[in-house]
Coordinates of C-alpha atoms in Angstrom, one line a residue:
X46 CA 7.8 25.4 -12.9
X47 CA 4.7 23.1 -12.0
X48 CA 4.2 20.5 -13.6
X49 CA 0.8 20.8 -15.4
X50 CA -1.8 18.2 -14.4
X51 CA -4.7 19.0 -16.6
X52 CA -4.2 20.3 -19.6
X53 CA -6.2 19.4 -23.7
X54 CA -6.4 20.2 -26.9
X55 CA -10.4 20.1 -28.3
X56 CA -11.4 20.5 -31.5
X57 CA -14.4 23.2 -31.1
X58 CA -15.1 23.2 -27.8
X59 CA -13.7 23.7 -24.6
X60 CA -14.1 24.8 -20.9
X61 CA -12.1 25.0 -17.8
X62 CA -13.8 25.0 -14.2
X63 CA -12.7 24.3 -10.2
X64 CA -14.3 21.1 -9.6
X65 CA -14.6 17.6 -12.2
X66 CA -18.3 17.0 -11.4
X67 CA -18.9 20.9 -12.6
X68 CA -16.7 20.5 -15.6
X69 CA -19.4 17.3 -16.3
X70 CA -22.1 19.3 -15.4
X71 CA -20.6 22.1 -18.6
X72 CA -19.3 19.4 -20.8
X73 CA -23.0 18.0 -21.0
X74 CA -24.6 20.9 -21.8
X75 CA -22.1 21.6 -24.4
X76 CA -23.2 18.2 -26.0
X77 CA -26.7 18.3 -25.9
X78 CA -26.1 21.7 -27.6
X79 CA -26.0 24.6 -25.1
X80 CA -24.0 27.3 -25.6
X81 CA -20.9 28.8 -23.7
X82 CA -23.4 30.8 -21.9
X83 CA -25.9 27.7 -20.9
X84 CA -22.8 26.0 -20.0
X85 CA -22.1 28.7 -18.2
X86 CA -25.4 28.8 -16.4
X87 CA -25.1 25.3 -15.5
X88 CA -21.5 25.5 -13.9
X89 CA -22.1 28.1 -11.6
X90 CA -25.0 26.6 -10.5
X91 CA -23.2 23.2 -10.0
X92 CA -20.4 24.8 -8.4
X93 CA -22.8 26.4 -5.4
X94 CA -23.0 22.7 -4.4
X95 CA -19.5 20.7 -4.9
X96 CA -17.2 24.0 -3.8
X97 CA -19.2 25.8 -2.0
X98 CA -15.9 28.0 -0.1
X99 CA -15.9 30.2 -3.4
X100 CA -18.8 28.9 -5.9
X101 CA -21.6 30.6 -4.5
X102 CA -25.2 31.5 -4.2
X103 CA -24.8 34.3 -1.4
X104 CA -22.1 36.0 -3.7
X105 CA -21.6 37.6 -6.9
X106 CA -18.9 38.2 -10.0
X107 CA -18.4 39.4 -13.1
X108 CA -18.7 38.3 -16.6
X109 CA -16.9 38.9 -20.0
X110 CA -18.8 37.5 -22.7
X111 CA -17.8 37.4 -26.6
X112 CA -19.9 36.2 -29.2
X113 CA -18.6 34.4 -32.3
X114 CA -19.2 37.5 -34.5
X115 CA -17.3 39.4 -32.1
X116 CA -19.6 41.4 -30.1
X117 CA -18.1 41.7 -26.4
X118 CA -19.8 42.6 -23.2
X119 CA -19.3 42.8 -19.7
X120 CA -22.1 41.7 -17.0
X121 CA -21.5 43.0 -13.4
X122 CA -23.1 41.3 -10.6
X123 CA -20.8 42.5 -7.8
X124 CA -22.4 42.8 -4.2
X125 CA -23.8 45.8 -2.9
X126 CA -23.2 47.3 0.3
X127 CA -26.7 46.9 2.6
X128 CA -29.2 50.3 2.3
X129 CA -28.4 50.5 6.2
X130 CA -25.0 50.7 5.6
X131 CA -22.6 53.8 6.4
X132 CA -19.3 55.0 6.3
X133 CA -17.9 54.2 9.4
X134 CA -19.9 51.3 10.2
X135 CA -16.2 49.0 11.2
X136 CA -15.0 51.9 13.1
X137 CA -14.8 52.3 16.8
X138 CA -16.0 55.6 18.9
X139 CA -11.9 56.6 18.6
X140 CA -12.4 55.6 14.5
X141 CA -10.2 52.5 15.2
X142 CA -11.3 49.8 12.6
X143 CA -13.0 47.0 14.8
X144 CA -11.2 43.6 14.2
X145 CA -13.0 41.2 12.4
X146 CA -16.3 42.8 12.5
X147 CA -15.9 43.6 8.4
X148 CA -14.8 39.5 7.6
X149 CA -16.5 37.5 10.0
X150 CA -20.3 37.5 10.8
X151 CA -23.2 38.5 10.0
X152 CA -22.7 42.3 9.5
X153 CA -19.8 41.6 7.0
X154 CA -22.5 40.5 4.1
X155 CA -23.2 42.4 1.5
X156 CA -26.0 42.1 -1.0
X157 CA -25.5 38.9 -3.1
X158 CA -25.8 39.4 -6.8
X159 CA -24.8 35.6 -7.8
X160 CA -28.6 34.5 -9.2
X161 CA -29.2 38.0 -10.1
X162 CA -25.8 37.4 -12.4
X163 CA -26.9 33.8 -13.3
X164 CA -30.5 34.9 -14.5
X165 CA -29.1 38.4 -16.6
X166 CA -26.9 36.1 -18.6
X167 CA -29.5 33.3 -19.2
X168 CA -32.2 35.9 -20.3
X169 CA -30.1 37.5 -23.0
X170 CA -28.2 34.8 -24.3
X171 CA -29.4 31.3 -23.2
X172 CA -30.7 29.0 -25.4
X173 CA -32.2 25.5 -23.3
X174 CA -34.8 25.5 -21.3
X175 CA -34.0 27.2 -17.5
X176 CA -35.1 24.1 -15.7
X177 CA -32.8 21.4 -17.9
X178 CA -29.6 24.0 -16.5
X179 CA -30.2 24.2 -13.0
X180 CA -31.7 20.4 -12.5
X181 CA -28.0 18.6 -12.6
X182 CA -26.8 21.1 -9.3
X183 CA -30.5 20.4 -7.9
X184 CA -29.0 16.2 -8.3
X185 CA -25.8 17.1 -6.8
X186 CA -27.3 18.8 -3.9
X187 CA -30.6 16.0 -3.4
X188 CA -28.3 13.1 -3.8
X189 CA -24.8 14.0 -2.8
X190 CA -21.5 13.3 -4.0
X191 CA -18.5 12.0 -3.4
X192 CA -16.7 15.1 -1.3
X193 CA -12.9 15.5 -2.3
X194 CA -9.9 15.8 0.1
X195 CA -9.5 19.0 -0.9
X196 CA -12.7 19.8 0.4
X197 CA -12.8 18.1 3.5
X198 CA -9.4 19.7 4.4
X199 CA -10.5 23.0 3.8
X200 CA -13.8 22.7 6.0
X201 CA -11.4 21.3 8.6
X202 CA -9.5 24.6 8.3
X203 CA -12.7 26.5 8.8
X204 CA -14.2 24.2 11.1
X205 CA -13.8 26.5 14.4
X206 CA -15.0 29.8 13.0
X207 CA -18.3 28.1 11.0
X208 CA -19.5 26.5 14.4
X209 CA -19.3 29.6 16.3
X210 CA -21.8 31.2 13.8
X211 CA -24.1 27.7 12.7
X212 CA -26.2 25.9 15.2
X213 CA -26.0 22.5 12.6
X214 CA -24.8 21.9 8.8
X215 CA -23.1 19.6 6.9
X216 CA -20.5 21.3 7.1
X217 CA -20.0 20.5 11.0
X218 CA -20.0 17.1 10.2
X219 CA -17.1 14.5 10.0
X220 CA -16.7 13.0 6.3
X221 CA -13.9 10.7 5.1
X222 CA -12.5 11.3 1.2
X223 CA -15.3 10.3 -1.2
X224 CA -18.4 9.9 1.4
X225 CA -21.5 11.2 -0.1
X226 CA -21.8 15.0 0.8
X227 CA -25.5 16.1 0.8
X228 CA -27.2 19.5 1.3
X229 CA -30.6 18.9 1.3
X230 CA -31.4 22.5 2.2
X231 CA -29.5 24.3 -0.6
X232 CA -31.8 21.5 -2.8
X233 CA -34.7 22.9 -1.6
X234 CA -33.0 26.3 -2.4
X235 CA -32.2 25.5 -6.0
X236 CA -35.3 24.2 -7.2
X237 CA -37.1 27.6 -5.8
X238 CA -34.7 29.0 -8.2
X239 CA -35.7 26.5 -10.6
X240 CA -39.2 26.9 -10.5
X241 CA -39.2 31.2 -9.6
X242 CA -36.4 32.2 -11.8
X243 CA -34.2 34.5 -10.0
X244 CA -37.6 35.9 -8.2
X245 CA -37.0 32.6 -6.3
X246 CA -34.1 34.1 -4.3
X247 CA -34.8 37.6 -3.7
X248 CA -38.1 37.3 -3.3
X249 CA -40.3 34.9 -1.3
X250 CA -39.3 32.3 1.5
X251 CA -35.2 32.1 0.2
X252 CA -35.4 35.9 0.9
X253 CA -37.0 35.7 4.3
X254 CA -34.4 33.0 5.3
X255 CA -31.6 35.4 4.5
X256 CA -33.2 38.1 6.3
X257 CA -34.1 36.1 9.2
X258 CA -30.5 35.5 9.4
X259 CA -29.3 38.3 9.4
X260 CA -32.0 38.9 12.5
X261 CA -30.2 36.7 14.2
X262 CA -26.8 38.6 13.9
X263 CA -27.0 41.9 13.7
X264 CA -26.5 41.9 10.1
X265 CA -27.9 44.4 7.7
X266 CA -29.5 43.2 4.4
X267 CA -33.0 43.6 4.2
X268 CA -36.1 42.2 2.1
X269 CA -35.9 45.8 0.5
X270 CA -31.9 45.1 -0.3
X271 CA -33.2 42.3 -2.3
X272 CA -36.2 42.8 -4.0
X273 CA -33.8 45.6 -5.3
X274 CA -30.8 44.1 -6.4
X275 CA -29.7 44.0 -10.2
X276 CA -27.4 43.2 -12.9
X277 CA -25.9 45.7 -14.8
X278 CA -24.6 45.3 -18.0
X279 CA -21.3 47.3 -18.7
X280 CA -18.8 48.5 -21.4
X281 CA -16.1 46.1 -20.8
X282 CA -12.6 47.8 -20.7
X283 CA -10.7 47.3 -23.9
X284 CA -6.8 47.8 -24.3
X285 CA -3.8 47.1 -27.3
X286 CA -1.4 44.7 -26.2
X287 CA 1.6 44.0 -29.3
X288 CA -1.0 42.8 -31.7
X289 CA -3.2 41.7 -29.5
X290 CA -6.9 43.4 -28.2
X291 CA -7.8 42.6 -24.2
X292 CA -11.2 43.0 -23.4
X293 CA -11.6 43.0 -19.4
X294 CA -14.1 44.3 -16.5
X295 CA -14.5 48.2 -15.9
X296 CA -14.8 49.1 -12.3
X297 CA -16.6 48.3 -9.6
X298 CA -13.5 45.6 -10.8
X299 CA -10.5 46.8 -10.4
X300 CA -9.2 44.9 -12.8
X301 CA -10.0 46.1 -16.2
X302 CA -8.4 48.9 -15.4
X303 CA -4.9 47.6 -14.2
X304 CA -4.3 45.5 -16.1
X305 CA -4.8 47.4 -19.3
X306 CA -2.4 50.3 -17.3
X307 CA 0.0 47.5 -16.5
X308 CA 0.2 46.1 -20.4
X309 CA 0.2 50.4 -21.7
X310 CA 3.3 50.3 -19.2
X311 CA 4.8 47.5 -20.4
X312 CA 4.7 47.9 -24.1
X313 CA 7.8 49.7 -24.9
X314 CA 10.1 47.2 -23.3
X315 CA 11.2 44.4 -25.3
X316 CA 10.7 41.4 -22.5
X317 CA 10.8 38.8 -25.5
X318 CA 14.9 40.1 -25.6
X319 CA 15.0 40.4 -22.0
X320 CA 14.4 37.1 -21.0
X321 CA 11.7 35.0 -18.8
X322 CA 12.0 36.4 -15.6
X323 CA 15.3 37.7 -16.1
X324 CA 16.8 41.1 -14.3
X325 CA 15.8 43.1 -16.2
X326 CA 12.1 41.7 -17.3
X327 CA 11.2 41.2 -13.3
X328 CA 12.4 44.9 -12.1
X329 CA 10.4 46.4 -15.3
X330 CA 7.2 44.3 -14.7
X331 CA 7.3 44.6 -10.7
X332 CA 7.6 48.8 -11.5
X333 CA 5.2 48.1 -13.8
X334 CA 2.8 46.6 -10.9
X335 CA 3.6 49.2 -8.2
X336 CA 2.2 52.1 -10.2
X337 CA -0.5 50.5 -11.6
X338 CA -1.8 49.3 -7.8
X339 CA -1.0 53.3 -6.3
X340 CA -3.6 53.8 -8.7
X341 CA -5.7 51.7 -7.8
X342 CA -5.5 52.5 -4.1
X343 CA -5.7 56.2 -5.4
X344 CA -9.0 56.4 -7.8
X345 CA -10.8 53.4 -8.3
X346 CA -14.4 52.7 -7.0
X347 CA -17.8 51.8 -7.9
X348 CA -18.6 54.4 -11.0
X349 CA -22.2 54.8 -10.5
X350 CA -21.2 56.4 -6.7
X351 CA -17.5 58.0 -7.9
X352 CA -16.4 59.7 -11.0
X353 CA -13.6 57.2 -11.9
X354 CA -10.9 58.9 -14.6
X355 CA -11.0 55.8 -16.4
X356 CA -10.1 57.6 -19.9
X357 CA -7.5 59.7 -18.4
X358 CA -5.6 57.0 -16.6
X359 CA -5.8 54.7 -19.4
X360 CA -4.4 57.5 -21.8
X361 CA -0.9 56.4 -23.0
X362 CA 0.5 60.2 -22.4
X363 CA -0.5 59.6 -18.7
X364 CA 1.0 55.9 -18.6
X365 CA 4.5 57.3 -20.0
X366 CA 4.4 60.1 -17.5
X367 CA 4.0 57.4 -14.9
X368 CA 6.9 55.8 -15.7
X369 CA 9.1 58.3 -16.1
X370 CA 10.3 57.9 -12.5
X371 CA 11.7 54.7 -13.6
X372 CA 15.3 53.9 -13.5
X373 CA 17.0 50.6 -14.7
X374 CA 19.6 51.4 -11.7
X375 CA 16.7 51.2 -8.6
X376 CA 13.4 50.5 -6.9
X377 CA 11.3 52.9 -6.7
X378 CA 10.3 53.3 -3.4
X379 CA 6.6 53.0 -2.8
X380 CA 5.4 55.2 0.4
X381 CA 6.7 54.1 3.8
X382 CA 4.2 51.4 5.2
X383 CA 4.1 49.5 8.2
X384 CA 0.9 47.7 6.6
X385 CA 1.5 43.7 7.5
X386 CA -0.1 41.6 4.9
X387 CA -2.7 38.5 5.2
X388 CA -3.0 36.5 2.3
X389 CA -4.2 33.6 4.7
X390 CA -7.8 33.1 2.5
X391 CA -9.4 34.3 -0.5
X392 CA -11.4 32.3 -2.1
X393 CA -12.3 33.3 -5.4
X394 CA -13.0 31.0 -8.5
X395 CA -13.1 31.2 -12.4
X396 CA -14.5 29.3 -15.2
X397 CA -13.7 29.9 -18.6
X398 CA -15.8 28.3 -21.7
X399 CA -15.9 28.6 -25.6
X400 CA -18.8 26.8 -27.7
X401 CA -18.6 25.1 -30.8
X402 CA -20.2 28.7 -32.8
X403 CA -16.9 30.4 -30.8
X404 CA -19.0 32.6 -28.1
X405 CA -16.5 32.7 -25.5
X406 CA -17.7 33.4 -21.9
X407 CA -14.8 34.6 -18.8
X408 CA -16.5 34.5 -15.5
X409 CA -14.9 34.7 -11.8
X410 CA -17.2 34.7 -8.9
X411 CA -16.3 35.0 -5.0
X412 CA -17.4 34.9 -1.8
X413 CA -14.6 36.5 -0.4
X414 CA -12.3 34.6 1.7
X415 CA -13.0 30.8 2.2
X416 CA -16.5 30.2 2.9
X417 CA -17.2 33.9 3.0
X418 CA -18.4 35.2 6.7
X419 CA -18.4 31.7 8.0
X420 CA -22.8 32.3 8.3
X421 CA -25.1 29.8 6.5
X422 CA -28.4 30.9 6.0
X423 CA -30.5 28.9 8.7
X424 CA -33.0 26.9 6.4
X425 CA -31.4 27.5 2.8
X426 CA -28.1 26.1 2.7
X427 CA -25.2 27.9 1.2
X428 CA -22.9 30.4 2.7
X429 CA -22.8 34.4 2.7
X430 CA -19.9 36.4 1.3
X431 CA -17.8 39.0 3.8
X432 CA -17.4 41.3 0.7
X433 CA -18.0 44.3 2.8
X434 CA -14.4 44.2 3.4
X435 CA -13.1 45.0 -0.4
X436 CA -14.5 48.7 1.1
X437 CA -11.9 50.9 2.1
X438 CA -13.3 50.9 5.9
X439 CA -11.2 53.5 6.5
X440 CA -9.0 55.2 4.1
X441 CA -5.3 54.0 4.0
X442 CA -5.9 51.1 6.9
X443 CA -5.3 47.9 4.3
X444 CA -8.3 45.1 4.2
X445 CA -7.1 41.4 4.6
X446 CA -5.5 41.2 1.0
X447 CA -2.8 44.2 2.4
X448 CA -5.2 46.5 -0.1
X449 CA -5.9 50.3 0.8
X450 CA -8.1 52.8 -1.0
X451 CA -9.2 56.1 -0.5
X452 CA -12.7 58.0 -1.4
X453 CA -13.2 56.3 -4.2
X454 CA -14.0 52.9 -2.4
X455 CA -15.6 54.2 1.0
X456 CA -18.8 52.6 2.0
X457 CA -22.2 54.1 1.2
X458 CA -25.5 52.6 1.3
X459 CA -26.4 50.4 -2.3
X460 CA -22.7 51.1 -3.3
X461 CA -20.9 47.9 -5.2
X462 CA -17.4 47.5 -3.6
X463 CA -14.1 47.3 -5.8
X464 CA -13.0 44.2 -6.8
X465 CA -9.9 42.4 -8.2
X466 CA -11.2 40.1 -9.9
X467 CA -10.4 40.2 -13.4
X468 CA -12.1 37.8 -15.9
X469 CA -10.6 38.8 -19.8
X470 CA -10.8 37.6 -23.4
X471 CA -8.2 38.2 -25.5
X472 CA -8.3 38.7 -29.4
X473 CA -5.8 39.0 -32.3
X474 CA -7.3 40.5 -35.2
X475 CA -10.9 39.1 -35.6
X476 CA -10.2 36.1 -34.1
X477 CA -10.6 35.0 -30.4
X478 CA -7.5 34.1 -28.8
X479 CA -7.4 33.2 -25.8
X480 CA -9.8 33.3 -22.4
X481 CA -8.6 33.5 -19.0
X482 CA -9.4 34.3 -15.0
X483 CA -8.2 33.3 -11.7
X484 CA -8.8 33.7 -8.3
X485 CA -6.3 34.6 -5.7
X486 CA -7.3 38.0 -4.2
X487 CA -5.3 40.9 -4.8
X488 CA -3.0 38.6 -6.8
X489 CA -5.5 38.3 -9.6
X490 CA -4.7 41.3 -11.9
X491 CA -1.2 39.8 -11.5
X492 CA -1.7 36.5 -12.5
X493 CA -3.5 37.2 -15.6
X494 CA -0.7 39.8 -16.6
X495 CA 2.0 37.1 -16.3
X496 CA 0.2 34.8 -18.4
X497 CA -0.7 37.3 -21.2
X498 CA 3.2 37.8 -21.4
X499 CA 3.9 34.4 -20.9
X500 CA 1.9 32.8 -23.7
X501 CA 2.2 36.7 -25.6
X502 CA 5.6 37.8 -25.7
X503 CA 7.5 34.2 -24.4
X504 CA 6.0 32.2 -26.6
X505 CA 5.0 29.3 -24.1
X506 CA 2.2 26.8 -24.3
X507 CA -0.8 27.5 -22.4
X508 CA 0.1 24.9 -20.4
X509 CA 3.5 25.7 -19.8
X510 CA 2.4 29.8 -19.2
X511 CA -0.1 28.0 -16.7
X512 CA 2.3 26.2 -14.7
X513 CA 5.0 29.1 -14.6
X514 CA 6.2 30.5 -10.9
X515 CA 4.4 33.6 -10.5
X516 CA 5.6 36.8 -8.7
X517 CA 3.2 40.2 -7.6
X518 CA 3.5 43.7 -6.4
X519 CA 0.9 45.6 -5.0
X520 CA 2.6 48.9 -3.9
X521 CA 1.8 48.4 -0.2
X522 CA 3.2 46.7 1.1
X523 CA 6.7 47.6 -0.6
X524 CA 7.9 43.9 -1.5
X525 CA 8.1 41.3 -4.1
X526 CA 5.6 38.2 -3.2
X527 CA 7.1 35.3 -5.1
X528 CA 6.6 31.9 -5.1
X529 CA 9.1 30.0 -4.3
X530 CA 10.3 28.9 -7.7
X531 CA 9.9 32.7 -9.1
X532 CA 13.5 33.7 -9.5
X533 CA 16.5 31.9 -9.6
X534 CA 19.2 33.0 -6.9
X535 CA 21.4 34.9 -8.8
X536 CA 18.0 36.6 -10.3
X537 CA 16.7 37.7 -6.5
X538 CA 20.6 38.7 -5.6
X539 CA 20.3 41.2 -8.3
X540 CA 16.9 42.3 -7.9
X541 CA 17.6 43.0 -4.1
X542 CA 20.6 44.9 -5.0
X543 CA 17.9 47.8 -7.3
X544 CA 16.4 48.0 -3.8
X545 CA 13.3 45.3 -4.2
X546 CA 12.4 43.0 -1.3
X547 CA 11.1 39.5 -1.1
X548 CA 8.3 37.7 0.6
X549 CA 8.2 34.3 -0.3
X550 CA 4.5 32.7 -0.3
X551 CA 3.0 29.3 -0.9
X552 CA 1.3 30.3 -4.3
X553 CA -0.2 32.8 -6.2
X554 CA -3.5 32.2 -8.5
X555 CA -4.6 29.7 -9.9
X556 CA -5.0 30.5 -13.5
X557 CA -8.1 28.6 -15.9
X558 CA -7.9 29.5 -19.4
X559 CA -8.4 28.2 -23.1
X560 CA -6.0 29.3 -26.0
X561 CA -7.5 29.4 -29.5
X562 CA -4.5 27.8 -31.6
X563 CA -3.3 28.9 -35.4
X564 CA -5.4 26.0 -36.5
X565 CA -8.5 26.7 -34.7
X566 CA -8.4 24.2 -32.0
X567 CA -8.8 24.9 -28.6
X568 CA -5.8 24.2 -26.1
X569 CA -7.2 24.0 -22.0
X570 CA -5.3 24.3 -19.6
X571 CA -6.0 24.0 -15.6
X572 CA -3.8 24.7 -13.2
X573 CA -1.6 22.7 -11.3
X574 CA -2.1 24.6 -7.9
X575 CA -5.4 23.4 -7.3
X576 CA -6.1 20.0 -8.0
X577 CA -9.6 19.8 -8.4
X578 CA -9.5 22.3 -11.5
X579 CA -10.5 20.5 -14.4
X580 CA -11.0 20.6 -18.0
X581 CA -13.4 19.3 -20.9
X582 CA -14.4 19.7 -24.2
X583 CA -15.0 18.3 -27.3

């Protein structure tokens, strides 16, 4: 286990975000008297400036918002695939997927729905004034700040690909740990936002910028693809757990959806008498991963293009029937694949908040892998995301995260492209129990299963289910990714004797969440695999 580095216990509010100067930027609004949702507002704005490889203007995510009388929605501001876009658009004249062309450059961006996201939320549920919530990332930006290690090391890692694609940026430029990192373009950026709403990004000269980009590149997003992006609200996806109710996103994530199979499936076995990552708890729970991601591969998509069977798959008749190939004696073999897997990048991020009044917000946002498609928008300052590649580009060829689809997730012009991104609010009874997101790709559905059980059925502290060694199946490929702590010896032994391989990675997730405790305080907990996450409250 990790050792947790960041972890409190407030006494009505709370919020958990990637960076310390955006967990200010929240923890201020909170005192002046903001809601979770102003908080909210503020943070993601702040994070565009002081972790820009995942927080994000030329992005998008989803939202899970609860309100203290218990009223839960879900806000989808996924990207959308360009109105020039087409089916085979990454395929070669033999319908060979082109390398690269759907991750890096220009023609890799899909709409960004991040403001569009930013300004829904703030319309229906902010309370201060627009200007006071986007000002402080406006300061950041303007003035600098001190840039982290963490930071500098990943630009360094990125370095190469960003300077094949950018003429000049900050980015390109050497910085030692706690220099003064200023964007003075993505300022300029901001306070169009400021001062136009979200009318200030996909309209007007921020929208010109981005399509004079894409000019540049052959990319494909149009002033048209703007001027028609929106937010939709959404029935979330809502489950039983025990005695628990999980309230997640419906597709275009992915995640609502699996993860509520993945609990159905798990239900009947008692892990709580099984054991933390026992034999017989890890060959249940890895079974119970497999089938939910073949479905996944199998019938999830953007609903508004693809008639999802959302009911039917969630049905527990269907779930029982789906594991009734499982045997306590064996793997189940997942179809033969000689799919490699590349979970080099992914760089997703995930803030989770709760107010004083007990609205609770869940938000993850992403711009794909690390810095997205490596292009800055010439004039405006902040990265665009490669999400074109969570589209099947070619059904059963796997994306960078090892993920196939089929139909349901093939391009088509306007169409939102499934997600894994899974941010969820948990309740027992009427109360709010606990809210929780990560990033980490196609490992994020995962990670927010393992610490449901952790904190549900072990009985761990949040800080303790935080800091836990993780483990994650995904069908295809056909093996167990563990961290290296996941499993004792003896543990693996066994499991590799039922049939289950192992590929060990460096880490998976990197879970943000707030548990609600018996005596109404809130208990925050960051974790340990990133060390800029950072909590706050009151």
């Amino acid at each position: 286990m990790l050792k947790a580095e960041k972890s409190a216990v407030y006494a009505s509010s709370a919020l958990v975000t990637p960076h310390p100067l955006s967990t200010q930027v929240g923890e201020t609004v909170l005192a002046n008297g903001g809601n979770a949702v102003d908080a909210a507002v503020a943070v993601q704005f702040a994070m565009a400036v002081v972790y820009p490889r995942a927080g994000n203007l030329g992005g998008g995510g989803f939202m899970i918002y609860r309100s203290a009388d218990g009223d839960v929605k879900a806000l989808d501001y996924r990207e959308r695939a360009p109105a020039a876009a087409n089916r085979d658009m990454y395929l070669d004249e033999a319908g060979e997927i082109i390398p690269d062309m759907s991750t890096f450059g220009h023609r890799a961006a899909g709409v960004p729905g991040t403001v569009a996201g930013i300004a829904a939320m703030y319309e229906e549920y902010g309370s201060m004034p627009w200007e006071d919530l986007i000002q402080p990332a406006i300061e950041l930006a303007r003035n600098g700040f001190p840039i982290t290690q963490t930071e500098i090391d990943r630009q360094l890692s990125q370095r190469e690909k960003i300077a094949r694609l950018n003429e000049s940026s900050p980015f390109l430029e050497d910085y030692s740990q706690g220099a003064l990192f200023v964007q003075p373009d993505l300022a300029t950026t901001l306070i169009r936002i400021r001062d136009g709403g979200s009318d200030g990004f996909y309209k007007g000269r921020t929208a010109e910028l981005i399509v004079e980009e894409m000019e540049t590149g052959g990319g494909l997003i149009s002033l048209a693809d703007l001027e028609s992006y929106e937010a939709f609200w959404r029935e979330p996806i809502q489950c039983a757990y025990r005695d628990y109710q999980v309230y997640a996103m419906p597709p275009a994530s992915s995640g609502g959806v699996a993860l509520c199979q993945m609990l159905g499936m798990l239900e009947p076995f008692p892990l709580r008498d099984m054991g933390f990552q026992s034999v017989q708890a890890g060959h249940a729970t890895v079974e119970v991963m497999r089938r939910a991601y073949e479905d996944r591969a199998e019938y999830l998509g953007d609903t508004d293009y693809y008639p999802v069977p959302i009911d039917s798959i969630l049905q527990a008749s269907y779930l029982a029937d789906k594991m009734s190939s499982f045997s306590t004696d064996s793997a189940t073999l997942s179809k033969p694949s000689a799919f490699g897997m590349d979970m080099e990048t992914f760089e997703t991020t995930h803030i989770s908040i709760v107010d004083a009044e007990g609205n609770a917000v869940s938000i993850t946002t992403t711009l794909n892998s690390s810095y997205g498609c490596k292009v800055i928008v010439d004039g405006a300052g902040f990265f665009l995301n490669n999400e074109m590649d969570d589209f099947s580009s070619k059904p059963g060829v796997p994306n960078m995260f090892g993920l196939v689809g089929a139909e349901a997730n093939a391009i088509a012009p306007g169409k939102r492209m499934l997600s894994s991104m899974t941010p969820t609010i948990v309740t027992r009874g009427d109360e709010l129990f606990m809210v929780l997101g990560t990033p980490g790709g196609s490992t994020i559905i995962t990670s927010v299963l393992q610490l449901i059980t952790n904190v549900v059925d072990y009985d761990m502290s949040l800080d303790s289910a935080v800091s836990q060694a993780r483990f994650h199946h995904q069908w295809l490929p056909d093996s167990i990714q563990i961290e290296p702590e996941a499993f004792d010896a003896q543990t693996r032994e066994q499991l590799s004797a039922l049939g289950h391989g192992f590929k060990v990675v460096k880490e998976i997730g990197k879970v943000k969440a707030i548990h609600r405790l018996p005596n109404g305080q809130l208990h925050a907990a960051a974790d340990p695999r990133h060390p800029d996450d950072d909590v706050g409250g009151f």
